[in-house]
PDB file of C-alpha atoms in Angstrom:
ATOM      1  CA  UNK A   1     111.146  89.113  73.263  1.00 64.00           C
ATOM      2  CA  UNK A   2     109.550  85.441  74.109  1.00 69.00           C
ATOM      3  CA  UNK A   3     111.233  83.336  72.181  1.00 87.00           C
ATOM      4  CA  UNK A   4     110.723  79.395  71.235  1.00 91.00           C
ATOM      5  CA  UNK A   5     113.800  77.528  69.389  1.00 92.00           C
ATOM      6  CA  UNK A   6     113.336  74.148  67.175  1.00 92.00           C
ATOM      7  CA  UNK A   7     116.430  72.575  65.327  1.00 81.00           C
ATOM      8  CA  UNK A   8     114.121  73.037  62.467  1.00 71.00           C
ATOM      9  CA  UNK A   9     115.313  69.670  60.249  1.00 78.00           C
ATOM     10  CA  UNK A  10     114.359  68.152  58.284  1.00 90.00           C
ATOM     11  CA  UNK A  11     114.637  64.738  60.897  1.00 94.00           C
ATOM     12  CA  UNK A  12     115.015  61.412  58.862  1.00 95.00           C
ATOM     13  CA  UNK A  13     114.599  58.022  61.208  1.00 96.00           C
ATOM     14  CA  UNK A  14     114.228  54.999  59.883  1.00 97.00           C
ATOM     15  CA  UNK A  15     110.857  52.866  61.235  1.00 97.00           C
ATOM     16  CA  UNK A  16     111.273  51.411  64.517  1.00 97.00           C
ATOM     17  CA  UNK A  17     113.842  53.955  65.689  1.00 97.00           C
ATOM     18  CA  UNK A  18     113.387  56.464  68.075  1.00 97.00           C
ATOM     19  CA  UNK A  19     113.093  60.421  67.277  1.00 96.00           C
ATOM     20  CA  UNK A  20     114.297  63.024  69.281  1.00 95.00           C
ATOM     21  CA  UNK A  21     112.746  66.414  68.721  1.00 96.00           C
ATOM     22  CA  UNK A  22     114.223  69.477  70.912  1.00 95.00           C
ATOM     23  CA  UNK A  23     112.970  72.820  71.946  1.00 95.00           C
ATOM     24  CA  UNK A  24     114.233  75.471  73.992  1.00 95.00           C
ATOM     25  CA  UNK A  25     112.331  78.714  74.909  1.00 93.00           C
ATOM     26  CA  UNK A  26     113.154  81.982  76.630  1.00 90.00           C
ATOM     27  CA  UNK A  27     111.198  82.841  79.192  1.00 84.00           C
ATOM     28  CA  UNK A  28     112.515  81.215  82.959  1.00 84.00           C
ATOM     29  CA  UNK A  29     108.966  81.749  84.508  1.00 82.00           C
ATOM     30  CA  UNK A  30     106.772  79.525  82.227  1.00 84.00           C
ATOM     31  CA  UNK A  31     105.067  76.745  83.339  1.00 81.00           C
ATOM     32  CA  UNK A  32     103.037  75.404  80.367  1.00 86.00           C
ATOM     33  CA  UNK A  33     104.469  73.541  77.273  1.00 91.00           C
ATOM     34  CA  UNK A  34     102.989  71.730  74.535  1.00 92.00           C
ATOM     35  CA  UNK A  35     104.412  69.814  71.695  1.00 95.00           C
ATOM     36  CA  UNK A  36     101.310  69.726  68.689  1.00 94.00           C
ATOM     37  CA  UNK A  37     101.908  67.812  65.497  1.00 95.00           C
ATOM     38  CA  UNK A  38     100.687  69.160  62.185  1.00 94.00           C
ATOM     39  CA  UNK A  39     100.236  67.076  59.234  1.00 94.00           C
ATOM     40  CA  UNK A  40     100.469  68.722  55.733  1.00 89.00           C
ATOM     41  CA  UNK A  41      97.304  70.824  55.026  1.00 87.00           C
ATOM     42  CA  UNK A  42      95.792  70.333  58.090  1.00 91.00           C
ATOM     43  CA  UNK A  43      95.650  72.356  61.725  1.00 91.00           C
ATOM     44  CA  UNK A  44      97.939  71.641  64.349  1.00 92.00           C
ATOM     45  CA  UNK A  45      97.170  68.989  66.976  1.00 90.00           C
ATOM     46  CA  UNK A  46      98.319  68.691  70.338  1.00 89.00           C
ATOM     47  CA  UNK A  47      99.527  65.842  71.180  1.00 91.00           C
ATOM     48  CA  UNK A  48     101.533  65.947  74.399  1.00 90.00           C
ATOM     49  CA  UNK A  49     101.511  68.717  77.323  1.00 90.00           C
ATOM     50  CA  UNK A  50     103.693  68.996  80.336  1.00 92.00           C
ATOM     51  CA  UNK A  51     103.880  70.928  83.094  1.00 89.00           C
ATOM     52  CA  UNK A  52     106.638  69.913  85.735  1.00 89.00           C
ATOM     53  CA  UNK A  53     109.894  68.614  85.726  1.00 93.00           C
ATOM     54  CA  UNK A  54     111.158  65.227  84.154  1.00 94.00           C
ATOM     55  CA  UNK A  55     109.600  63.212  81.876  1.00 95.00           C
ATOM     56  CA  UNK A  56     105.900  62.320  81.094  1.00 94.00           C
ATOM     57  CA  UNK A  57     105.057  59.236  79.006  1.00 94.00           C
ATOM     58  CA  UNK A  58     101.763  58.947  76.637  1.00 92.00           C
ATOM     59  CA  UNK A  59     102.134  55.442  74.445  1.00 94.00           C
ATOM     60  CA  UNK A  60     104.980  56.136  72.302  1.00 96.00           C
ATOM     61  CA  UNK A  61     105.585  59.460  73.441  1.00 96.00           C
ATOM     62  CA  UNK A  62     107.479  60.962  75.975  1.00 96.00           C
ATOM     63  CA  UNK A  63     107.875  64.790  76.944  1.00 96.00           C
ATOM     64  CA  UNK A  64     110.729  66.015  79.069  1.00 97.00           C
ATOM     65  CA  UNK A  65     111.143  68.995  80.799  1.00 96.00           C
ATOM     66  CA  UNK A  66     114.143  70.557  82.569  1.00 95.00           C
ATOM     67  CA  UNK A  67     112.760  74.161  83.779  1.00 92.00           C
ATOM     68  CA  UNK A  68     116.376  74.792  85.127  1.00 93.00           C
ATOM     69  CA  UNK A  69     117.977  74.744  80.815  1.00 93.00           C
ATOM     70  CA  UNK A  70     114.337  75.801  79.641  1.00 94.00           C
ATOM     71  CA  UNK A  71     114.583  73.079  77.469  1.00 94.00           C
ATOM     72  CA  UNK A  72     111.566  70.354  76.467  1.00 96.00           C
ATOM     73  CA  UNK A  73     112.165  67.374  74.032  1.00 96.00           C
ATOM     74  CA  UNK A  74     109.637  64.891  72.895  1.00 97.00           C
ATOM     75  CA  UNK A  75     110.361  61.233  72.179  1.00 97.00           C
ATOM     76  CA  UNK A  76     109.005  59.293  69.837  1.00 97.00           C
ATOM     77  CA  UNK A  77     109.751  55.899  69.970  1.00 97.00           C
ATOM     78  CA  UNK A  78     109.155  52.855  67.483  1.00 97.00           C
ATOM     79  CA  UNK A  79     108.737  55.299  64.983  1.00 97.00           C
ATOM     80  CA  UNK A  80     106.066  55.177  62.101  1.00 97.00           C
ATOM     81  CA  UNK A  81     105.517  56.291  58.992  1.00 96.00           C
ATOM     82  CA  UNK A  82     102.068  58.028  60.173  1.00 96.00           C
ATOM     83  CA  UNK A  83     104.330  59.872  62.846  1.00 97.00           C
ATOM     84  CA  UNK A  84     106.079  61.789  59.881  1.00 96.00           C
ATOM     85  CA  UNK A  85     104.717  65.110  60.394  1.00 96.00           C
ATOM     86  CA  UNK A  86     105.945  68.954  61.380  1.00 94.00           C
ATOM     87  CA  UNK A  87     106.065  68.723  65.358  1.00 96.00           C
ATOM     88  CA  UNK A  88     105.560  71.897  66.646  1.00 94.00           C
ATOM     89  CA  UNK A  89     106.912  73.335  70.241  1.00 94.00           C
ATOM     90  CA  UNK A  90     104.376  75.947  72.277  1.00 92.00           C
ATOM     91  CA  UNK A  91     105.553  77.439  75.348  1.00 89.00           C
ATOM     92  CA  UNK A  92     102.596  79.752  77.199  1.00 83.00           C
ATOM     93  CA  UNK A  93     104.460  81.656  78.384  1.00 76.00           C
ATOM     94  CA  UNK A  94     103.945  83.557  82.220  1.00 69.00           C
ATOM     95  CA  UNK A  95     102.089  86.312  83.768  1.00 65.00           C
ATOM     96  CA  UNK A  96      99.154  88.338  82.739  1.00 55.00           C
ATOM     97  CA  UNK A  97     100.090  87.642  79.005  1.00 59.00           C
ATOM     98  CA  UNK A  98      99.584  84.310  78.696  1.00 64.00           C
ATOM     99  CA  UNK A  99     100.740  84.363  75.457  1.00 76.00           C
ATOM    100  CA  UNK A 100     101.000  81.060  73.835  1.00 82.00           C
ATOM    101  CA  UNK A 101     104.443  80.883  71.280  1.00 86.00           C
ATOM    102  CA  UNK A 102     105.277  78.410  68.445  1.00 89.00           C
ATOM    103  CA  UNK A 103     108.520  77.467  67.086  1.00 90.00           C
ATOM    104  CA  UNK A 104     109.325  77.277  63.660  1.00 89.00           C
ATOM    105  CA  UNK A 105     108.813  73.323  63.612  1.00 92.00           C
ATOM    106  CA  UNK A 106     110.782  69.900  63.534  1.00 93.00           C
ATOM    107  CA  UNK A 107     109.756  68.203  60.028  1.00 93.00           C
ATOM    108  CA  UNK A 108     110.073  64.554  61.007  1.00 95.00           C
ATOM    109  CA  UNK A 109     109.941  62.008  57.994  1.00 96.00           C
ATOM    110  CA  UNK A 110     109.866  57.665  59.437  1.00 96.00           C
ATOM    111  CA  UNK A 111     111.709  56.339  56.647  1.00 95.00           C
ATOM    112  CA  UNK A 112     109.850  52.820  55.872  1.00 92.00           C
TER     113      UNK A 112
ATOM    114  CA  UNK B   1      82.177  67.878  70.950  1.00 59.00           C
ATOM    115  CA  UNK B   2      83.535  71.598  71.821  1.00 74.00           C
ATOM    116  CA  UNK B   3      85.639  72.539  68.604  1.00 91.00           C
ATOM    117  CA  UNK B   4      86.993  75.579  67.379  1.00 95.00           C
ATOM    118  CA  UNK B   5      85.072  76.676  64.484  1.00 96.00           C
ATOM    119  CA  UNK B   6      86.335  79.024  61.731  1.00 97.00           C
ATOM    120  CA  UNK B   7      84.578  80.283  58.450  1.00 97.00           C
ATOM    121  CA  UNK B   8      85.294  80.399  55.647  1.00 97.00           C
ATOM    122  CA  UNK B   9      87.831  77.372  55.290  1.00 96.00           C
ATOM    123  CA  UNK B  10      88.792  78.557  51.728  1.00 96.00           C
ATOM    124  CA  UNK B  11      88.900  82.307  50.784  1.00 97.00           C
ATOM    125  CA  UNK B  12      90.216  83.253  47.147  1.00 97.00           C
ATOM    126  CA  UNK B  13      90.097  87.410  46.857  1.00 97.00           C
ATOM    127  CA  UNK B  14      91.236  89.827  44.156  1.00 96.00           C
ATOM    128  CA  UNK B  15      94.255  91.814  45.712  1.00 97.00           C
ATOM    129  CA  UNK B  16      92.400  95.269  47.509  1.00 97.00           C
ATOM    130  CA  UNK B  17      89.233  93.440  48.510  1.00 97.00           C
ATOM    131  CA  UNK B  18      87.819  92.812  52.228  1.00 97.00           C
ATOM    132  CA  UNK B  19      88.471  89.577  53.498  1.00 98.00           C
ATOM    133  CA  UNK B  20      87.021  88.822  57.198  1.00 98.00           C
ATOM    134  CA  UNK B  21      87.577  85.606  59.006  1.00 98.00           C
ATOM    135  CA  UNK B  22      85.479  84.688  61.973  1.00 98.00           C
ATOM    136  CA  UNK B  23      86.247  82.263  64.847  1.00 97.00           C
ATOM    137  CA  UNK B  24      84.156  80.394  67.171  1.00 97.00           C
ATOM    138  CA  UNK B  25      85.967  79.720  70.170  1.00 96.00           C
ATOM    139  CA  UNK B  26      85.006  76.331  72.481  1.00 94.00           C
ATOM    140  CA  UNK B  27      82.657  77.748  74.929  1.00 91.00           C
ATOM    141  CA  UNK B  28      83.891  78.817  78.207  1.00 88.00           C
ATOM    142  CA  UNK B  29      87.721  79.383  76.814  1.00 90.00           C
ATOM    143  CA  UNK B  30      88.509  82.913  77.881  1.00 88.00           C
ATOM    144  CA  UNK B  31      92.247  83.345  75.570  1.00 89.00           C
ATOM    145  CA  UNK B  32      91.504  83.220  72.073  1.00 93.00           C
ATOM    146  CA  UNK B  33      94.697  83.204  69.575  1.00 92.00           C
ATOM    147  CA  UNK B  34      95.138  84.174  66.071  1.00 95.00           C
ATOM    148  CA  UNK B  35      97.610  82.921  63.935  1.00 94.00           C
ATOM    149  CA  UNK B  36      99.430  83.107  60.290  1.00 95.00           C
ATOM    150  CA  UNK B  37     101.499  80.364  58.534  1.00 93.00           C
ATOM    151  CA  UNK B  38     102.905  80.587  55.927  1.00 90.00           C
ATOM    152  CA  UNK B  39     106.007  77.868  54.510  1.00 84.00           C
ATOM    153  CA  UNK B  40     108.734  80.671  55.036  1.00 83.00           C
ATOM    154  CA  UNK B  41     107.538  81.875  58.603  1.00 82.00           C
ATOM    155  CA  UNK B  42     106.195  79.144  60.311  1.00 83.00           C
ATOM    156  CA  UNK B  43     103.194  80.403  63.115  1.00 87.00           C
ATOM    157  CA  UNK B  44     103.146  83.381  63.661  1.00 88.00           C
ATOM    158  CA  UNK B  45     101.075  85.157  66.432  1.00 88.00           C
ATOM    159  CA  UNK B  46      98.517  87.962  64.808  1.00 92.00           C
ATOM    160  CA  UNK B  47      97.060  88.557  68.329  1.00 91.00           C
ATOM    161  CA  UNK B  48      94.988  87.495  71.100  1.00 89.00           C
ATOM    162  CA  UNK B  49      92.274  88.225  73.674  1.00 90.00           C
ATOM    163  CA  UNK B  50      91.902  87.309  77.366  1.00 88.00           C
ATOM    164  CA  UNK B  51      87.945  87.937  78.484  1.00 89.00           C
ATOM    165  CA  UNK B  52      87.512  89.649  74.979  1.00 90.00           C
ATOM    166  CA  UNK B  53      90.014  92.325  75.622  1.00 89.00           C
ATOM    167  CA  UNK B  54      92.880  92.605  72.980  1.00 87.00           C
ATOM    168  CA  UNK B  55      96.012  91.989  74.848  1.00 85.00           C
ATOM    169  CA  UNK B  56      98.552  92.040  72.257  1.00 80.00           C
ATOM    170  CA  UNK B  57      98.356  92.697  68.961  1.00 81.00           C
ATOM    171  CA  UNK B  58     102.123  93.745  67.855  1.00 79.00           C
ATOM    172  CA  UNK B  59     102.223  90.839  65.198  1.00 82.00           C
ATOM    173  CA  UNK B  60      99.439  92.138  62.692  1.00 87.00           C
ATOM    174  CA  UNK B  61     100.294  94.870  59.948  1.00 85.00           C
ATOM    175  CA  UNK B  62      97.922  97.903  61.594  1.00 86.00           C
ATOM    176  CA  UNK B  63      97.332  99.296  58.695  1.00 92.00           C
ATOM    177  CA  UNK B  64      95.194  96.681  57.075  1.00 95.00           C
ATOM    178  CA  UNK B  65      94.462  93.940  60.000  1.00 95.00           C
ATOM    179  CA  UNK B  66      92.271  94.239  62.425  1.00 95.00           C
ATOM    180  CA  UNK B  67      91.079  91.607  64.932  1.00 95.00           C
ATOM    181  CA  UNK B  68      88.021  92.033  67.471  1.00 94.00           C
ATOM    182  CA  UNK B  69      86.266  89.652  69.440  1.00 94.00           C
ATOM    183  CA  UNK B  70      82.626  91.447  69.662  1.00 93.00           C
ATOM    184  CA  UNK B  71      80.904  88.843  72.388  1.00 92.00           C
ATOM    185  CA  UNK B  72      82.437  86.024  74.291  1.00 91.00           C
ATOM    186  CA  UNK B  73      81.742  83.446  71.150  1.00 93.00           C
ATOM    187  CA  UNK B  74      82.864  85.354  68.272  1.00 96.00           C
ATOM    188  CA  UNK B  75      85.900  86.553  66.983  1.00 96.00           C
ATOM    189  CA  UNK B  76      87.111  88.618  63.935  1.00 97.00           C
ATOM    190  CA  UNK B  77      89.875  88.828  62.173  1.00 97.00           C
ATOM    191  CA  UNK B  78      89.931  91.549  58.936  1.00 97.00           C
ATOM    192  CA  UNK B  79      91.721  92.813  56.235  1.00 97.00           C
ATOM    193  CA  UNK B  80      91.468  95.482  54.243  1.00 97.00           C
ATOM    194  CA  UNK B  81      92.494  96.541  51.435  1.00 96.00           C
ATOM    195  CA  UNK B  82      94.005  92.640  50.831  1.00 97.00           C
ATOM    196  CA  UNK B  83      97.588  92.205  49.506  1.00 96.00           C
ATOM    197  CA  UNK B  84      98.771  88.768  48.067  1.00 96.00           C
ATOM    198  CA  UNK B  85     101.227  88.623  50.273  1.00 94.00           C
ATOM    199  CA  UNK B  86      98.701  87.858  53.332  1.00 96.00           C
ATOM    200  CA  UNK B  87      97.939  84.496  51.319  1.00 96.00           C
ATOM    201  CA  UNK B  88      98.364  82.092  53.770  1.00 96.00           C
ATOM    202  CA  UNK B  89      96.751  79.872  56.639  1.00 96.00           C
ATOM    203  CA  UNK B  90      95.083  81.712  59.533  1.00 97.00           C
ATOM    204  CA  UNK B  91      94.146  80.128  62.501  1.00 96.00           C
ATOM    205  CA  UNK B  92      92.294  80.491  65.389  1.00 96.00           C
ATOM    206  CA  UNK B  93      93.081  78.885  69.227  1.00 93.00           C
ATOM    207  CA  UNK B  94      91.015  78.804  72.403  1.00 91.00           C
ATOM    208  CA  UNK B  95      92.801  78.196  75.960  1.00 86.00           C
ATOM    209  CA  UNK B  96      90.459  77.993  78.989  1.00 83.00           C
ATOM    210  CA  UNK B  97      91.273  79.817  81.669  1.00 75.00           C
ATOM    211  CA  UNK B  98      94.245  78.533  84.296  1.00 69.00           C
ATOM    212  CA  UNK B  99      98.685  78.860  83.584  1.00 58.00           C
ATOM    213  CA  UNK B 100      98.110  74.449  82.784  1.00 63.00           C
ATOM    214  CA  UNK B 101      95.803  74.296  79.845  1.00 70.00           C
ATOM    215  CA  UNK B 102      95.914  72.842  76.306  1.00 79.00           C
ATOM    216  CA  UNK B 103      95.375  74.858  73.550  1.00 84.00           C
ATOM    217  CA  UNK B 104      93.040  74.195  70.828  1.00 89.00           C
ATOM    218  CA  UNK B 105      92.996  74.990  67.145  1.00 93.00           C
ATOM    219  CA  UNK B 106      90.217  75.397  64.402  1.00 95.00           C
ATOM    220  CA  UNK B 107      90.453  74.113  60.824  1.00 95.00           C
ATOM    221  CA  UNK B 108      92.430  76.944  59.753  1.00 96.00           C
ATOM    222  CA  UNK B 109      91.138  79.281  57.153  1.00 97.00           C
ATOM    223  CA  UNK B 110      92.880  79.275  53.535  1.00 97.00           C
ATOM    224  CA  UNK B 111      92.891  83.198  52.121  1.00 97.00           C
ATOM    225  CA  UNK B 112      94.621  83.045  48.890  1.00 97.00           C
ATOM    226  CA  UNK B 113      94.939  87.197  47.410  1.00 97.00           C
ATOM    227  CA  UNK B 114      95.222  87.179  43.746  1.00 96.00           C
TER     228      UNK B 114
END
């Protein structure tokens, strides 16, 4: 069974801070993961991929990956209100498959 | 710009009815997804197609879903008969082919059974 974790929340930071969202998935051999954010009503969107080790920084964001404690986090720093959203962890995961998995969700609320 | 289109965005149904969704994935993507969410179970995977063959499909009820992909820019996803509790949000994702890709997602389509 392919499995992706989320500490599912609800995540409360106040504006300005910086939010730590964590995943951890299952399978040792993937090499894709994705971190999409999904506002209320609307489709996910990605918003951050990475694909080796260590960290990878877009603006405010920053994915990290440690292949080693299949584990991927995504920072968000100097929160915003407009970042409060579901953030959503997808691991494609390896081999023939390719099949792309979701966890459950972070719901992240930037307290004004 | 290459999108993922779905129809219908909105789908109300009387429990027992037909309900087909269809799914345009962004040309050239060769993985197309299919997925459910609902508030209690978060995405879940329906099934999926690599080069239009059906690679998994454990995660859809056999008895009423069905998903097919009939050429390289369409695919189907059907139920029948409809229950209210398949109301939900069904989506559709395209990955090109390659292990680093991005998935992308349509609009979603909103089937609410009565």
């Amino acid at each position: 069974q392919k499995e992706v974790e989320q500490n599912s929340g609800p995540l409360s930071v106040p504006e300005g801070a910086i939010a730590s969202l964590n995943c951890t998935y299952s399978d040792r051999g993937s090499q894709s993961f994705f971190w999409y954010r999904q506002y209320s009503g609307k489709s996910p969107e990605l918003i951050m991929f990475i694909y080796s080790n260590g960290d990878k920084e877009d603006g405010r964001f920053t994915a990290q990956l440690n292949k080693a404690s299949q584990y991927v986090s995504l920072l968000i720093r100097d929160s915003q209100p407009s970042d409060s959203a579901t953030y959503l962890c997808a691991v494609l995961f390896s081999g023939s498959a390719r099949q792309l998995t979701f966890g459950s969700g972070t719901q992240l609320t930037v307290l004004p | 710009d290459a999108r993922v289109t779905q129809t219908p965005r909105h789908k109300v149904t009387e429990m027992g009815q037909e309900v087909t969704m269809r799914c345009q994935p962004i040309l050239g993507h060769n993985t197309v997804f299919w997925y459910r969410q609902t508030m209690m179970q978060g995405l879940e995977l329906l099934a999926y197609f690599r080069n239009r063959a059906p690679l998994d499909d454990s995660g859809m009820p056999k008895d009423r879903f069905s998903a097919e992909m009939p050429d390289a820019t369409l695919a189907t996803l059907k139920i029948q008969p409809s229950e209210p509790r398949d109301s939900a949000v069904y989506f559709c994702a395209s990955v090109a082919e390659g292990s680093k890709t991005e998935a992308f997602f349509g609009q979603g389509t909103r089937l609410t059974v009565v």
